[in-house]
XYZ file of C-alpha atoms in Angstrom:
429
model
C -1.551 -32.105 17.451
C -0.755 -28.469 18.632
C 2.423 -26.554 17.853
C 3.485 -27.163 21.732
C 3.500 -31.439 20.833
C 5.725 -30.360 17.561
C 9.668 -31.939 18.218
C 11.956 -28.358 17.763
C 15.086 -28.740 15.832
C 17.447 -26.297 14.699
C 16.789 -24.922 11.231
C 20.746 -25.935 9.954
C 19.300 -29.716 10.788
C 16.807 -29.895 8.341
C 18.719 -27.415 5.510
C 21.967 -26.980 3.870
C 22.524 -22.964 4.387
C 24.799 -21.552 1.528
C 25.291 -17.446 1.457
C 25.638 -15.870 -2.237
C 27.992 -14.383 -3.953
C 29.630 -10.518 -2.723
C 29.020 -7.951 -5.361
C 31.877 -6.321 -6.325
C 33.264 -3.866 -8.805
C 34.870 -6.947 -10.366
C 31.595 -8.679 -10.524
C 29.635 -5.597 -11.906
C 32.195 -5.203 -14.887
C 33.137 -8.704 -15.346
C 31.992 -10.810 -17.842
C 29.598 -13.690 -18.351
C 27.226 -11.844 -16.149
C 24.038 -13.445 -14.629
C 20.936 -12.461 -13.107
C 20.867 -12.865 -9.618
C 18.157 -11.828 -6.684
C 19.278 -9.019 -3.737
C 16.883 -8.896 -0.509
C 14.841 -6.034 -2.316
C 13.601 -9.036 -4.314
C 12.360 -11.200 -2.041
C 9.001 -10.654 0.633
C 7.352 -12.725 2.942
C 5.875 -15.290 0.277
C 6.731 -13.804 -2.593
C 9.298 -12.173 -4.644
C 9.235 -9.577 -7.068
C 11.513 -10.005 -10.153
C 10.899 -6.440 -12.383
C 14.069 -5.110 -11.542
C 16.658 -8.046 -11.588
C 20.573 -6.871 -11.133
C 23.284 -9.387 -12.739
C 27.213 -9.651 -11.756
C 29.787 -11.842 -13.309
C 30.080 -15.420 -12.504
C 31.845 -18.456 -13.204
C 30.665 -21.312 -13.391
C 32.195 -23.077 -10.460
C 30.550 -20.056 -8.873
C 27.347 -20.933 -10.182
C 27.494 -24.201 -9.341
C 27.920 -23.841 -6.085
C 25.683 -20.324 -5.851
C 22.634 -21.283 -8.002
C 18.829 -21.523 -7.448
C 16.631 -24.619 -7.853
C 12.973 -23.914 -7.793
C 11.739 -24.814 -4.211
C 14.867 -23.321 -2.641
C 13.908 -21.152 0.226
C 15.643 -17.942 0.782
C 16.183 -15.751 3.849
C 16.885 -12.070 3.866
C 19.980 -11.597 6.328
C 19.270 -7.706 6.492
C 16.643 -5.355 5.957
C 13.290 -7.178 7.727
C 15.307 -9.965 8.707
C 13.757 -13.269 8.011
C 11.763 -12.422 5.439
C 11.294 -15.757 3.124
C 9.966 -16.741 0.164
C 10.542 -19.884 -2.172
C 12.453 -19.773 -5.245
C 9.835 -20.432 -8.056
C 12.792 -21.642 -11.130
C 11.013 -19.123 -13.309
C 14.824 -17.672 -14.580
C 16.863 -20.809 -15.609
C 20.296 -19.706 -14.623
C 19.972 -17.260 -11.790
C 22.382 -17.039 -8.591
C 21.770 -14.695 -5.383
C 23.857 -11.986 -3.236
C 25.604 -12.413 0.121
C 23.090 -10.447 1.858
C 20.244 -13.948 1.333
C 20.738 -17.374 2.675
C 19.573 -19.973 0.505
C 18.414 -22.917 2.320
C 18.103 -26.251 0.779
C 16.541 -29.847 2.357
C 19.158 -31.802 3.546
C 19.454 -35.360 1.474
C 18.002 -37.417 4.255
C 15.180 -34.442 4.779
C 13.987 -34.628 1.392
C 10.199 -36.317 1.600
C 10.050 -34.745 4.996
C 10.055 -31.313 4.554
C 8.378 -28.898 2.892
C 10.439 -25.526 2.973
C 7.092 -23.610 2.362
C 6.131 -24.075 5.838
C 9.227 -22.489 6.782
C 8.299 -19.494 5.148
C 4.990 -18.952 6.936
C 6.426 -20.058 9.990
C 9.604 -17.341 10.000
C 6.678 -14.810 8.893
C 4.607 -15.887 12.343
C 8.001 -15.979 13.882
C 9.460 -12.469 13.150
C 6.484 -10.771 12.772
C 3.772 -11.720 15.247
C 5.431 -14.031 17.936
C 8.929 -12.276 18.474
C 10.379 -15.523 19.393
C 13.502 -14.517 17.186
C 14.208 -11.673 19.098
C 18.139 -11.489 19.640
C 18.209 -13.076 16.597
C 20.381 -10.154 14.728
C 23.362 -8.993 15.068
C 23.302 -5.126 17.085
C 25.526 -4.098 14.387
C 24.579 -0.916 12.506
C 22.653 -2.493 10.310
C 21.009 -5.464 11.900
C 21.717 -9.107 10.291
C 21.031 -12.672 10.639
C 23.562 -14.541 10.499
C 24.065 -17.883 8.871
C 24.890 -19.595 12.319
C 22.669 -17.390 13.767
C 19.666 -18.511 11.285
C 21.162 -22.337 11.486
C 21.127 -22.158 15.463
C 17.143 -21.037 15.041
C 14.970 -23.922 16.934
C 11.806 -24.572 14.845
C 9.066 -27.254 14.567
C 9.329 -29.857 12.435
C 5.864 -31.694 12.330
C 5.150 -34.432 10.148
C 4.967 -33.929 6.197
C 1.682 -34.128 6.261
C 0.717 -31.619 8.661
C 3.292 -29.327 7.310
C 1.442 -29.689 3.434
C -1.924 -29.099 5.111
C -0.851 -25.814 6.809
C 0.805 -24.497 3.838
C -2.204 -25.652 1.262
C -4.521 -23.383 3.694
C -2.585 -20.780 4.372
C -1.221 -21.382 0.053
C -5.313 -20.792 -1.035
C -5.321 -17.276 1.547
C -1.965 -15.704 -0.233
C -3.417 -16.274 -3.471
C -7.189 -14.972 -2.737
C -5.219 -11.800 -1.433
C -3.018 -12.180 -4.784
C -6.286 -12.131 -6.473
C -7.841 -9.385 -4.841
C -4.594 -7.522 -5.244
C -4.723 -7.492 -9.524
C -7.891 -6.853 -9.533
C -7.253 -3.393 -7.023
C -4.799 -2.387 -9.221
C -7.021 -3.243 -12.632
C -9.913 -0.677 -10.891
C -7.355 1.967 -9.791
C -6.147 1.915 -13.216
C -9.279 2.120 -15.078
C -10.349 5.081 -12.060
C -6.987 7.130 -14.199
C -8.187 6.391 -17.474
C -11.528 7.099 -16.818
C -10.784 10.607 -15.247
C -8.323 11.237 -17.977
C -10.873 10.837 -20.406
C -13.742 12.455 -19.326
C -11.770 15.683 -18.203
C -10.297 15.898 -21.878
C -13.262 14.473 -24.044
C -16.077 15.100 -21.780
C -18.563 12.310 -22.322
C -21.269 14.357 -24.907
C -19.128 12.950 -27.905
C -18.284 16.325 -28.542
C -15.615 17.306 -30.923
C -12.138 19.071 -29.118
C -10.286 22.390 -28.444
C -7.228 23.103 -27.396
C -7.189 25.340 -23.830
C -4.860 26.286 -21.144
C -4.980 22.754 -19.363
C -4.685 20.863 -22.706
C -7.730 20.071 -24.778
C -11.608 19.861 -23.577
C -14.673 19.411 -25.117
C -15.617 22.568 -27.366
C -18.721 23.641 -25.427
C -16.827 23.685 -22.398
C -15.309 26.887 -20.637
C -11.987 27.377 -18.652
C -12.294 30.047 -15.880
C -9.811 30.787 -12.722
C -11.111 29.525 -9.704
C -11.975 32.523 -8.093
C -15.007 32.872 -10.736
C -16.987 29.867 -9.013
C -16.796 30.189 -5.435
C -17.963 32.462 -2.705
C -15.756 31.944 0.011
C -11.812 31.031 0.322
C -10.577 30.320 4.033
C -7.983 29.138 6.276
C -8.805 26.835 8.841
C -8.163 27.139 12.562
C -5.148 26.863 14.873
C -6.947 26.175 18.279
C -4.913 22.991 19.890
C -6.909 19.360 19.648
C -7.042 16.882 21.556
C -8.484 12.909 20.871
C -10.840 13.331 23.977
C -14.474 14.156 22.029
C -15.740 17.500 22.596
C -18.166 19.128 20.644
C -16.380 20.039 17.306
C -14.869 17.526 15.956
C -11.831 19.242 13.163
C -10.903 17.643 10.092
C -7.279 17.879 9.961
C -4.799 16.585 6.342
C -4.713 12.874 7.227
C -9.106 13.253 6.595
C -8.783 14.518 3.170
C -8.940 11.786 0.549
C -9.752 12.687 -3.242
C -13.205 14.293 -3.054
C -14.443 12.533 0.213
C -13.800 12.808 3.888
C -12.238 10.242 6.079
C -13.451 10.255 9.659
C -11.721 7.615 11.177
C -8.702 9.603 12.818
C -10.586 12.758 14.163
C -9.351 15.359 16.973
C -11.960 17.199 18.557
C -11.867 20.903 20.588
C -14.384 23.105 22.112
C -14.774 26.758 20.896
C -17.112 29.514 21.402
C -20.149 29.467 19.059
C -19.300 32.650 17.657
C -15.526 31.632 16.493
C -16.495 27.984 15.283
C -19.114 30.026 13.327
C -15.684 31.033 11.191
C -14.260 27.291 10.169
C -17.760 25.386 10.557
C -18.366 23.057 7.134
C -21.311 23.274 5.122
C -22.714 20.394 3.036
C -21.018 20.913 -0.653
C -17.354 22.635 0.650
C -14.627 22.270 -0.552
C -11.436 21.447 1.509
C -7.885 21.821 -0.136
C -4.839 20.473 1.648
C -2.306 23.290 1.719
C 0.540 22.304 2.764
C 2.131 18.655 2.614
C 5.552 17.055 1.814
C 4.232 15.034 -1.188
C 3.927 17.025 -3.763
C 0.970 14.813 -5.309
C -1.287 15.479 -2.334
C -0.845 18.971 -2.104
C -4.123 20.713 -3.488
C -6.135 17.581 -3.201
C -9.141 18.488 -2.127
C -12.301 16.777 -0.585
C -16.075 17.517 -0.311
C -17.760 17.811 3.167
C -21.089 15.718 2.733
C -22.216 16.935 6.678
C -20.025 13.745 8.006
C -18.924 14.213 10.918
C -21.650 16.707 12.090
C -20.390 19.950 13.105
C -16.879 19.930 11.618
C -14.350 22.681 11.670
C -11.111 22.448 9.409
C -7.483 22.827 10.435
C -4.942 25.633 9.518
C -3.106 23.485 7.664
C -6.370 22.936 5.226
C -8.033 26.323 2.956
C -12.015 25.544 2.742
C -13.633 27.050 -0.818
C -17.228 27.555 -0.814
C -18.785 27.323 -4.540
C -21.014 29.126 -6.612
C -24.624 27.901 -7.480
C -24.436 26.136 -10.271
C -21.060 24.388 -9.596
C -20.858 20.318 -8.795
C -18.327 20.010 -6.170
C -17.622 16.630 -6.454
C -16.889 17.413 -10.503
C -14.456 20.094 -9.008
C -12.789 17.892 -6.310
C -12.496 15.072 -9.085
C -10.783 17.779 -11.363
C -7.911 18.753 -8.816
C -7.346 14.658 -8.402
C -7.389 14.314 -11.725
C -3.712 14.233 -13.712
C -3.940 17.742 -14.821
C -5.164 18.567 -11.780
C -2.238 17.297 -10.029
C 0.186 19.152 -12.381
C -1.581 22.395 -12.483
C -1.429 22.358 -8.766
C 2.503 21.160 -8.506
C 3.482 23.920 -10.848
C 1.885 26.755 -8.664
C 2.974 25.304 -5.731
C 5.697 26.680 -3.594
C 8.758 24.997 -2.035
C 9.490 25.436 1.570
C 12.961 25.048 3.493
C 11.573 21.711 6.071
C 10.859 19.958 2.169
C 7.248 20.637 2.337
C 5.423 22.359 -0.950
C 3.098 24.855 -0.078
C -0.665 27.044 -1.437
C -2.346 29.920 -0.323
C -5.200 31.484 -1.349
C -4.057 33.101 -4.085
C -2.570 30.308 -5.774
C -6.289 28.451 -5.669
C -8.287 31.461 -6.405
C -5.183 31.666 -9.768
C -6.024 27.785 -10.656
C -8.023 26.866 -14.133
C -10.850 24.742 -13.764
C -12.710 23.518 -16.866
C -16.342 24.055 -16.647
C -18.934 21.954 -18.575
C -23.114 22.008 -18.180
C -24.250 21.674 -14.745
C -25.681 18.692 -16.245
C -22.378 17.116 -17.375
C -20.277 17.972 -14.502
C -23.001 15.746 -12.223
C -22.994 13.014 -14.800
C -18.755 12.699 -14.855
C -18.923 13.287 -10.829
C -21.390 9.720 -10.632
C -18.981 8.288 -13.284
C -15.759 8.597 -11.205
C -17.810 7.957 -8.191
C -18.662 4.367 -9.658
C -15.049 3.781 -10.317
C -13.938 4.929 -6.565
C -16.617 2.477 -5.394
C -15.260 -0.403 -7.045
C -12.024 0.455 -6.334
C -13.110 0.716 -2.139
C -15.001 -2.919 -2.582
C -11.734 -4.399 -4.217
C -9.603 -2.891 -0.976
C -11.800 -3.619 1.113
C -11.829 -7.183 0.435
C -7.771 -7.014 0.012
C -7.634 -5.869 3.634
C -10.330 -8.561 4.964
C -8.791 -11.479 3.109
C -5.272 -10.295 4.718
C -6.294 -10.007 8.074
C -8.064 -13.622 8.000
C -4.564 -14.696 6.766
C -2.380 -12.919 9.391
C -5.006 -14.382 12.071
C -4.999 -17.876 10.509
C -1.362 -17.845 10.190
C -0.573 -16.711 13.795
C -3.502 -19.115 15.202
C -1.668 -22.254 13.048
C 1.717 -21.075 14.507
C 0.549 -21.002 18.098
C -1.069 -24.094 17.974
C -4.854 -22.287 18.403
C -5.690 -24.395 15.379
C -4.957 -27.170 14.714
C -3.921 -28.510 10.996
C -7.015 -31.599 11.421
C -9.526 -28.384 11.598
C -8.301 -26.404 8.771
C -10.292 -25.234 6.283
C -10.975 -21.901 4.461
C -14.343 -21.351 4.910
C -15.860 -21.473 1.267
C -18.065 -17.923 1.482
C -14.484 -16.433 2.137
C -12.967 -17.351 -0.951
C -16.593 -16.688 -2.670
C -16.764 -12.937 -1.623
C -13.078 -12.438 -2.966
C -14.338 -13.161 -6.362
């Protein structure tokens, strides 16, 4: 059975819609507060409960305004539509006026379940626009309760419902998966490059130095005392068409590497791109940019894309023999990187934070064996590379889902062929 042989009824036929409670300064002073969840809580599948609010209510308010686990809710505003199911994880928790809580009607209950709903609003909303009109052009766009009740949506049989939402259930929670375990890598990549830029990895004992301690055999120098050459970048306009330089630009600078996927190319006399080419081993510092915590991040040029020249808003350093500049790179990304860089760093009216070459050539670098600085460069390197394989497989596992889930929803696959295929939930382990 495809999604075109599913019977449509309107969504207020198969739930009881109740809207929550108003906050109020009454509520936020009152007593006999509880928690309750706001639409910053809830996303498509899930909801996120760190940072619960609570407002006074009675308990005829309560009663009528509570949450049983496998109630679905509906945001109203923000990304309209955006569902997830109520998981009873708080015992006595109630929600705001700006969610719709929808419940199985009595005579729906062992014919529904409201999961489904949630991945078919998601398909709905996000990928089929099939609820377009569905908000009210008010200043802030809503969905109404009649609005949402008035919504026509499929109601296959139980079974077919359970079968979508056990397939599409095992895809959330691979992502899930993959998910922790990005975060677990990124965190260890900090720790990691907190501790080797403080304690080295020689087992050395510690002194205290300008940027906080490092190993005792280590020196701290300005900048300017390792490199050859400090540069701007060029101006000349780009274009997407490919010519024959291709110019690395701020969105290409990543923490000691080079993304090429978004490049701009120009054309340019041999004797001017002579000025900004790249050279296996530079440096490239982002000078300008309106987060402070990528300003002065800095990536190496490894002769990817061949022939590159470097924007004006980048500065290219060219080191010293004897100098890693991957160690260097990993430095600037490092914490005290980051905060030796924001404190030089100067504001500009638009909000942007900006360096020049003075301010990199005035930076403190720590500066351990040539030896060393190679061996804590392949150490971070490691952790970047696990932390790439975990995103990596975060981004595949979420496009199979948003294909799956849009395929299911169209009735391009049907619920009698689902399956995840078994080497896709193997390679997200």
């Amino acid at each position: 059975m495809s999604t075109a042989d599913w019977p449509m009824r309107p969504l207020g036929e198969i739930f009881d819609i109740a809207a929550g409670k108003t906050m109020s300064a009454a509520a936020r002073a009152g007593e006999n507060k509880l928690p309750f969840l706001r639409t910053s809580n809830v996303f498509w599948d899930r909801l996120d409960l760190a940072s619960l609010d609570q407002m006074a209510m009675s308990d005829a308010e309560l009663e009528e305004r509570n949450l049983l686990p496998g109630d679905l809710l509906v945001c109203e505003g923000g990304e309209i539509g955006r569902a997830a199911i109520w998981d009873g994880s708080v015992e006595r928790i109630s929600f705001q006026n700006h969610l719709h809580r929808l419940r199985p009607k009595p005579e729906m209950i062992g014919r529904v379940d409201p999961r489904f709903y949630v991945f078919f609003l998601q398909s709905g909303f996000t990928q089929q626009g099939i609820f377009e009109g569905a908000g009210n052009k008010t200043t802030i766009p809503n969905l109404s309760r009649s609005r949402l009740g008035a919504l026509d949506v499929p109601f296959p049989s139980l079974a077919e419902q359970q079968a979508i939402v056990t397939v599409l259930g095992q895809l959330r929670e691979a992502v899930d998966v993959q998910g922790v375990s990005l975060e677990l890598a990124e965190a260890l990549r900090h720790r990691v490059m907190a501790d080797v830029f403080s304690k080295g990895i020689r087992g050395e004992a510690s002194k205290d130095s300008e940027i906080g301690d490092v190993p005792t055999s280590w020196d701290v120098v300005e900048f300017q005392t390792i490199r050859q050459d400090l540069r701007y970048g060029t101006s000349v306009r780009c274009t997407l068409v490919p010519a024959t330089h291709p110019v690395l630009r701020i969105p290409n600078i990543l923490s000691a590497r080079i993304d090429a996927t978004e490049l701009k190319y120009c054309d340019m006399d041999s004797r001017e791109a002579e000025r900004y080419a790249l050279s296996d081993g530079d440096l490239i510092f982002i000078r300008t940019n309106g987060v402070i915590e990528r300003l002065g991040l800095c990536a190496v040029y490894r002769g990817t894309p061949e022939k590159a020249l470097f924007a004006s808003y980048l500065i290219r350093a060219r080191l010293l023999p004897g100098v890693d500049p991957d160690f260097i790179a990993y430095f600037f990304g490092s914490g005290v990187g980051v905060s030796l860089i924001s404190s030089r760093a100067t504001p500009a009216a638009d909000g942007k934070y900006n360096l020049n070459t003075g301010i990199i050539d005035s930076l403190l670098v720590p500066i351990p064996s040539l030896d060393e600085q190679r061996a804590i460069a392949a150490i971070i390197r490691a952790c970047d590379q696990k932390v790439e394989l975990h995103r990596k497989k975060v981004a595949m596992l979420h496009e199979f889902y948003l294909r799956l889930l849009r395929d299911l929803m169209t009735g391009e696959v049907r619920s009698d062929q689902l399956a995840v295929p078994d080497e896709m939930i193997r390679s997200a382990a």
